Amino acid sequence: ETGVTQSPTHLIKTRGQQVTLRCSSQSGHNTVSWYQQALGQGPQFIFQYYREEENGRGNFPPRFSGLQFPNYSSELNVNALELDDSALYLCASSPLGGVGTDTQYFGPGTRLTVL
Amino acid sequence: AQTVTQSQPEMSVQEAETVTLSCTYDTSESNYYLFWYKQPPSRQMILVIRQEAYKQQNATENRFSVNFQKAAKSFSLKISDSQLGDTAMYFCAFMIHGSSNTGKLIFGQGTTLQVKP
């Protein structure tokens, strides 16, 4: 059974640029959630995708957007990067979509640095 | 609004001893799940244990157990026979169960645990 995978591992961007982060959900999981984790802090919920639609969203501006594909993989897009966007971005998948109350299993994360 | 508080930023324990990590939460919901996740320096977040709020029995997973006090809104993690591989940051997390759920996990600030040989 393949776990949650994310790419790339590390990324360096310049302020104002755009970035796309990718996530493949664990086999059998149809729901993907994205989190932002600043250094030394707990993760903050960005949004969740189920059946290719946004199922819930945290307190993040519209320049954070996402997609989910028919194979349940997902992308996180961030436009107009700001220095404060520098963080570890975590993707998590769960096996029961819709109610979204099942356990979330995390990928290794993408470390984004904005200069 | 729901909040999760971990009041111990750092803890240490000798190998083979027992340690308890504290977590309190605040919510007006009655139906929810609680989790402990572990994040080693390699950064992959790993599920340690999960507790459904409607269950009175405390969850256990091998050397890991919780003390769930619903009325006090407390959810502590006990690690028995600590091992060097338990060194990590531990996060307590909360999720609403039911129709108002949006899949959002709410995390505490974390407790860094160091197991000493």
mmCIF file of C-alpha atoms in Angstrom:
data_model
loop_
_atom_site.group_PDB
_atom_site.id
_atom_site.type_symbol
_atom_site.label_atom_id
_atom_site.label_comp_id
_atom_site.label_asym_id
_atom_site.label_seq_id
_atom_site.Cartn_x
_atom_site.Cartn_y
_atom_site.Cartn_z
ATOM 1 C CA GLU A 1 0.000 0.000 0.000
ATOM 2 C CA THR A 2 1.466 3.354 -1.086
ATOM 3 C CA GLY A 3 1.300 6.202 1.422
ATOM 4 C CA VAL A 4 0.709 9.884 0.766
ATOM 5 C CA THR A 5 3.384 11.383 -1.451
ATOM 6 C CA GLN A 6 4.185 15.030 -2.138
ATOM 7 C CA SER A 7 6.346 16.839 -4.644
ATOM 8 C CA PRO A 8 8.626 18.644 -4.729
ATOM 9 C CA THR A 9 10.452 18.123 -1.425
ATOM 10 C CA HIS A 10 11.892 21.615 -1.342
ATOM 11 C CA LEU A 11 11.160 24.740 -3.332
ATOM 12 C CA ILE A 12 12.621 28.238 -3.390
ATOM 13 C CA LYS A 13 10.613 31.070 -4.922
ATOM 14 C CA THR A 14 10.770 34.839 -5.094
ATOM 15 C CA ARG A 15 8.146 37.157 -3.643
ATOM 16 C CA GLY A 16 5.352 37.756 -6.158
ATOM 17 C CA GLN A 17 5.825 34.462 -7.983
ATOM 18 C CA GLN A 18 3.343 31.611 -8.204
ATOM 19 C CA VAL A 19 3.858 28.045 -7.002
ATOM 20 C CA THR A 20 2.149 24.675 -7.456
ATOM 21 C CA LEU A 21 2.546 21.858 -4.957
ATOM 22 C CA ARG A 22 1.388 18.322 -5.687
ATOM 23 C CA CYS A 23 -0.007 15.499 -3.596
ATOM 24 C CA SER A 24 -0.936 11.897 -4.326
ATOM 25 C CA SER A 25 -3.348 10.408 -1.850
ATOM 26 C CA GLN A 26 -2.889 7.056 -0.177
ATOM 27 C CA SER A 27 -4.363 4.102 -2.038
ATOM 28 C CA GLY A 28 -8.103 3.817 -1.306
ATOM 29 C CA HIS A 29 -8.411 7.408 -0.054
ATOM 30 C CA ASN A 30 -10.641 9.876 -1.867
ATOM 31 C CA THR A 31 -10.294 13.004 0.263
ATOM 32 C CA VAL A 32 -7.311 15.332 0.434
ATOM 33 C CA SER A 33 -6.630 18.130 2.931
ATOM 34 C CA TRP A 34 -3.870 20.747 2.851
ATOM 35 C CA TYR A 35 -2.166 22.371 5.836
ATOM 36 C CA GLN A 36 0.444 25.095 6.295
ATOM 37 C CA GLN A 37 2.956 24.586 9.100
ATOM 38 C CA ALA A 38 5.188 27.495 10.103
ATOM 39 C CA LEU A 39 8.448 26.625 11.825
ATOM 40 C CA GLY A 40 7.867 25.455 15.395
ATOM 41 C CA GLN A 41 4.071 25.727 15.099
ATOM 42 C CA GLY A 42 1.145 23.390 14.659
ATOM 43 C CA PRO A 43 -0.311 22.930 11.170
ATOM 44 C CA GLN A 44 -3.064 25.300 10.033
ATOM 45 C CA PHE A 45 -5.902 23.983 7.844
ATOM 46 C CA ILE A 46 -6.013 25.521 4.361
ATOM 47 C CA PHE A 47 -8.772 23.479 2.674
ATOM 48 C CA GLN A 48 -10.089 20.015 1.909
ATOM 49 C CA TYR A 49 -11.106 18.466 -1.409
ATOM 50 C CA TYR A 50 -13.624 15.687 -1.913
ATOM 51 C CA ARG A 51 -15.039 14.568 -5.265
ATOM 52 C CA GLU A 52 -13.022 17.273 -6.984
ATOM 53 C CA GLU A 53 -14.718 20.051 -5.017
ATOM 54 C CA GLU A 54 -13.646 22.167 -2.069
ATOM 55 C CA ASN A 55 -15.337 20.676 0.977
ATOM 56 C CA GLY A 56 -14.129 23.147 3.589
ATOM 57 C CA ARG A 57 -11.716 26.053 3.901
ATOM 58 C CA GLY A 58 -9.669 27.628 6.653
ATOM 59 C CA ASN A 59 -8.740 31.256 7.144
ATOM 60 C CA PHE A 60 -6.555 31.667 4.057
ATOM 61 C CA PRO A 61 -6.900 34.300 1.293
ATOM 62 C CA PRO A 62 -8.190 33.442 -2.204
ATOM 63 C CA ARG A 63 -4.666 33.428 -3.620
ATOM 64 C CA PHE A 64 -4.478 29.958 -2.044
ATOM 65 C CA SER A 65 -6.404 27.674 -4.383
ATOM 66 C CA GLY A 66 -6.561 23.997 -5.114
ATOM 67 C CA LEU A 67 -7.639 21.247 -7.405
ATOM 68 C CA GLN A 68 -8.480 17.597 -7.058
ATOM 69 C CA PHE A 69 -8.268 15.240 -10.006
ATOM 70 C CA PRO A 70 -10.350 12.136 -10.836
ATOM 71 C CA ASN A 71 -7.569 9.912 -9.486
ATOM 72 C CA TYR A 72 -7.910 11.817 -6.148
ATOM 73 C CA SER A 73 -4.520 13.483 -6.417
ATOM 74 C CA SER A 74 -4.458 17.182 -5.629
ATOM 75 C CA GLU A 75 -2.629 20.434 -6.254
ATOM 76 C CA LEU A 76 -2.186 23.472 -4.052
ATOM 77 C CA ASN A 77 -1.574 26.722 -5.915
ATOM 78 C CA VAL A 78 -0.376 29.905 -4.277
ATOM 79 C CA ASN A 79 -0.302 33.140 -6.262
ATOM 80 C CA ALA A 80 1.520 36.382 -5.504
ATOM 81 C CA LEU A 81 3.832 34.745 -2.982
ATOM 82 C CA GLU A 82 4.625 36.653 0.196
ATOM 83 C CA LEU A 83 7.525 36.171 2.586
ATOM 84 C CA ASP A 84 5.103 34.846 5.229
ATOM 85 C CA ASP A 85 4.141 31.998 2.898
ATOM 86 C CA SER A 86 7.474 30.364 3.734
ATOM 87 C CA ALA A 87 6.455 27.175 5.544
ATOM 88 C CA LEU A 88 6.099 23.411 5.371
ATOM 89 C CA TYR A 89 3.021 22.483 3.346
ATOM 90 C CA LEU A 90 1.443 19.210 4.371
ATOM 91 C CA CYS A 91 -1.024 17.138 2.444
ATOM 92 C CA ALA A 92 -3.215 14.573 4.185
ATOM 93 C CA SER A 93 -5.595 12.005 2.765
ATOM 94 C CA SER A 94 -8.479 10.153 4.378
ATOM 95 C CA PRO A 95 -10.511 7.185 3.224
ATOM 96 C CA LEU A 96 -14.059 8.377 3.789
ATOM 97 C CA GLY A 97 -15.031 11.483 1.935
ATOM 98 C CA GLY A 98 -18.087 13.634 2.415
ATOM 99 C CA VAL A 99 -18.355 13.402 6.172
ATOM 100 C CA GLY A 100 -14.619 13.900 6.357
ATOM 101 C CA THR A 101 -14.473 12.630 9.880
ATOM 102 C CA ASP A 102 -12.088 9.834 9.302
ATOM 103 C CA THR A 103 -8.455 9.884 10.300
ATOM 104 C CA GLN A 104 -6.131 11.913 8.108
ATOM 105 C CA TYR A 105 -2.800 10.441 7.048
ATOM 106 C CA PHE A 106 -0.041 12.884 6.200
ATOM 107 C CA GLY A 107 2.599 13.071 3.517
ATOM 108 C CA PRO A 108 6.198 14.159 4.110
ATOM 109 C CA GLY A 109 5.511 17.764 3.160
ATOM 110 C CA THR A 110 6.978 20.359 0.811
ATOM 111 C CA ARG A 111 9.272 22.977 2.307
ATOM 112 C CA LEU A 112 8.601 26.309 0.553
ATOM 113 C CA THR A 113 11.005 29.207 0.997
ATOM 114 C CA VAL A 114 10.035 32.624 -0.346
ATOM 115 C CA LEU A 115 12.870 35.121 -0.785
ATOM 116 C CA ALA B 1 -14.471 28.540 17.972
ATOM 117 C CA GLN B 2 -12.519 25.452 18.828
ATOM 118 C CA THR B 3 -9.056 25.697 20.334
ATOM 119 C CA VAL B 4 -6.418 23.184 21.410
ATOM 120 C CA THR B 5 -3.814 24.022 24.039
ATOM 121 C CA GLN B 6 -0.620 22.154 24.836
ATOM 122 C CA SER B 7 0.932 23.812 27.863
ATOM 123 C CA GLN B 8 4.280 21.977 27.810
ATOM 124 C CA PRO B 9 6.523 23.310 25.004
ATOM 125 C CA GLU B 10 9.333 20.890 25.864
ATOM 126 C CA MET B 11 9.697 17.717 27.908
ATOM 127 C CA SER B 12 12.352 15.101 28.430
ATOM 128 C CA VAL B 13 12.292 11.554 29.773
ATOM 129 C CA GLN B 14 14.837 8.841 30.390
ATOM 130 C CA GLU B 15 14.710 5.801 28.167
ATOM 131 C CA ALA B 16 12.358 3.077 29.529
ATOM 132 C CA GLU B 17 10.502 5.521 31.774
ATOM 133 C CA THR B 18 6.940 6.843 31.442
ATOM 134 C CA VAL B 19 5.963 10.347 30.382
ATOM 135 C CA THR B 20 2.622 12.130 30.083
ATOM 136 C CA LEU B 21 1.912 14.943 27.637
ATOM 137 C CA SER B 22 -0.959 17.306 28.400
ATOM 138 C CA CYS B 23 -3.645 18.671 26.095
ATOM 139 C CA THR B 24 -6.787 20.658 26.759
ATOM 140 C CA TYR B 25 -9.349 21.793 24.241
ATOM 141 C CA ASP B 26 -12.321 24.073 24.089
ATOM 142 C CA THR B 27 -15.485 23.430 22.120
ATOM 143 C CA SER B 28 -19.234 23.707 22.411
ATOM 144 C CA GLU B 29 -19.682 20.642 20.225
ATOM 145 C CA SER B 30 -20.574 17.308 21.809
ATOM 146 C CA ASN B 31 -19.527 15.022 18.999
ATOM 147 C CA TYR B 32 -15.892 15.105 17.947
ATOM 148 C CA TYR B 33 -12.663 13.157 17.552
ATOM 149 C CA LEU B 34 -9.335 13.744 19.242
ATOM 150 C CA PHE B 35 -5.943 12.702 17.942
ATOM 151 C CA TRP B 36 -2.303 12.621 18.905
ATOM 152 C CA TYR B 37 0.175 12.935 16.058
ATOM 153 C CA LYS B 38 3.952 12.562 16.225
ATOM 154 C CA GLN B 39 6.337 14.546 13.987
ATOM 155 C CA PRO B 40 9.956 13.343 14.180
ATOM 156 C CA PRO B 41 12.779 15.577 12.944
ATOM 157 C CA SER B 42 12.313 13.942 9.528
ATOM 158 C CA ARG B 43 8.999 15.895 9.590
ATOM 159 C CA GLN B 44 6.518 13.186 8.460
ATOM 160 C CA MET B 45 3.421 13.541 10.655
ATOM 161 C CA ILE B 46 2.442 10.120 11.992
ATOM 162 C CA LEU B 47 -0.828 9.194 13.737
ATOM 163 C CA VAL B 48 -0.209 7.906 17.254
ATOM 164 C CA ILE B 49 -3.698 7.410 18.615
ATOM 165 C CA ARG B 50 -7.323 8.464 18.092
ATOM 166 C CA GLN B 51 -10.273 8.839 20.485
ATOM 167 C CA GLU B 52 -13.950 9.256 19.644
ATOM 168 C CA ALA B 53 -15.651 11.608 22.109
ATOM 169 C CA TYR B 54 -18.699 9.346 22.487
ATOM 170 C CA LYS B 55 -16.519 6.503 23.777
ATOM 171 C CA GLN B 56 -15.873 6.506 27.505
ATOM 172 C CA GLN B 57 -13.118 3.919 27.281
ATOM 173 C CA ASN B 58 -9.669 5.417 26.843
ATOM 174 C CA ALA B 59 -7.881 4.456 23.636
ATOM 175 C CA THR B 60 -4.642 2.469 23.768
ATOM 176 C CA GLU B 61 -2.089 1.558 21.102
ATOM 177 C CA ASN B 62 0.727 -0.604 22.429
ATOM 178 C CA ARG B 63 2.886 1.677 24.627
ATOM 179 C CA PHE B 64 0.643 4.695 24.001
ATOM 180 C CA SER B 65 -2.545 5.412 25.923
ATOM 181 C CA VAL B 66 -4.729 8.420 26.572
ATOM 182 C CA ASN B 67 -6.582 9.795 29.557
ATOM 183 C CA PHE B 68 -9.735 11.340 28.109
ATOM 184 C CA GLN B 69 -11.706 13.505 30.516
ATOM 185 C CA LYS B 70 -14.630 14.872 28.496
ATOM 186 C CA ALA B 71 -16.111 17.064 31.209
ATOM 187 C CA ALA B 72 -12.737 18.640 31.884
ATOM 188 C CA LYS B 73 -11.969 18.812 28.132
ATOM 189 C CA SER B 74 -8.646 17.158 28.742
ATOM 190 C CA PHE B 75 -6.857 14.619 26.533
ATOM 191 C CA SER B 76 -3.424 13.593 27.789
ATOM 192 C CA LEU B 77 -1.051 11.099 26.165
ATOM 193 C CA LYS B 78 0.932 8.602 28.226
ATOM 194 C CA ILE B 79 3.988 6.964 26.705
ATOM 195 C CA SER B 80 5.200 3.923 28.612
ATOM 196 C CA ASP B 81 8.643 2.340 28.314
ATOM 197 C CA SER B 82 9.937 5.353 26.346
ATOM 198 C CA GLN B 83 12.279 4.573 23.471
ATOM 199 C CA LEU B 84 14.832 6.751 21.691
ATOM 200 C CA GLY B 85 12.648 6.612 18.576
ATOM 201 C CA ASP B 86 9.881 8.381 20.485
ATOM 202 C CA THR B 87 11.905 11.600 20.292
ATOM 203 C CA ALA B 88 9.692 13.948 18.261
ATOM 204 C CA MET B 89 7.254 16.829 18.425
ATOM 205 C CA TYR B 90 3.823 15.650 19.533
ATOM 206 C CA PHE B 91 0.661 17.401 18.436
ATOM 207 C CA CYS B 92 -2.787 17.108 19.956
ATOM 208 C CA ALA B 93 -5.560 17.671 17.400
ATOM 209 C CA PHE B 94 -9.358 18.009 17.354
ATOM 210 C CA MET B 95 -11.963 17.428 14.644
ATOM 211 C CA ILE B 96 -15.709 17.985 14.736
ATOM 212 C CA HIS B 97 -17.797 14.950 13.796
ATOM 213 C CA GLY B 98 -21.039 15.305 11.918
ATOM 214 C CA SER B 99 -22.753 17.562 9.403
ATOM 215 C CA SER B 100 -20.877 20.683 10.484
ATOM 216 C CA ASN B 101 -17.545 19.034 9.849
ATOM 217 C CA THR B 102 -15.383 20.486 7.086
ATOM 218 C CA GLY B 103 -12.533 18.044 7.439
ATOM 219 C CA LYS B 104 -10.595 20.549 9.489
ATOM 220 C CA LEU B 105 -8.093 19.270 12.034
ATOM 221 C CA ILE B 106 -7.308 21.863 14.690
ATOM 222 C CA PHE B 107 -3.844 21.412 16.134
ATOM 223 C CA GLY B 108 -2.202 22.526 19.333
ATOM 224 C CA GLN B 109 1.201 24.223 19.352
ATOM 225 C CA GLY B 110 3.017 20.971 20.007
ATOM 226 C CA THR B 111 5.243 19.489 22.708
ATOM 227 C CA THR B 112 8.835 18.599 21.880
ATOM 228 C CA LEU B 113 9.734 15.357 23.612
ATOM 229 C CA GLN B 114 13.324 14.223 23.990
ATOM 230 C CA VAL B 115 14.050 10.694 25.155
ATOM 231 C CA LYS B 116 17.477 10.478 26.766
ATOM 232 C CA PRO B 117 19.599 7.308 26.836
#
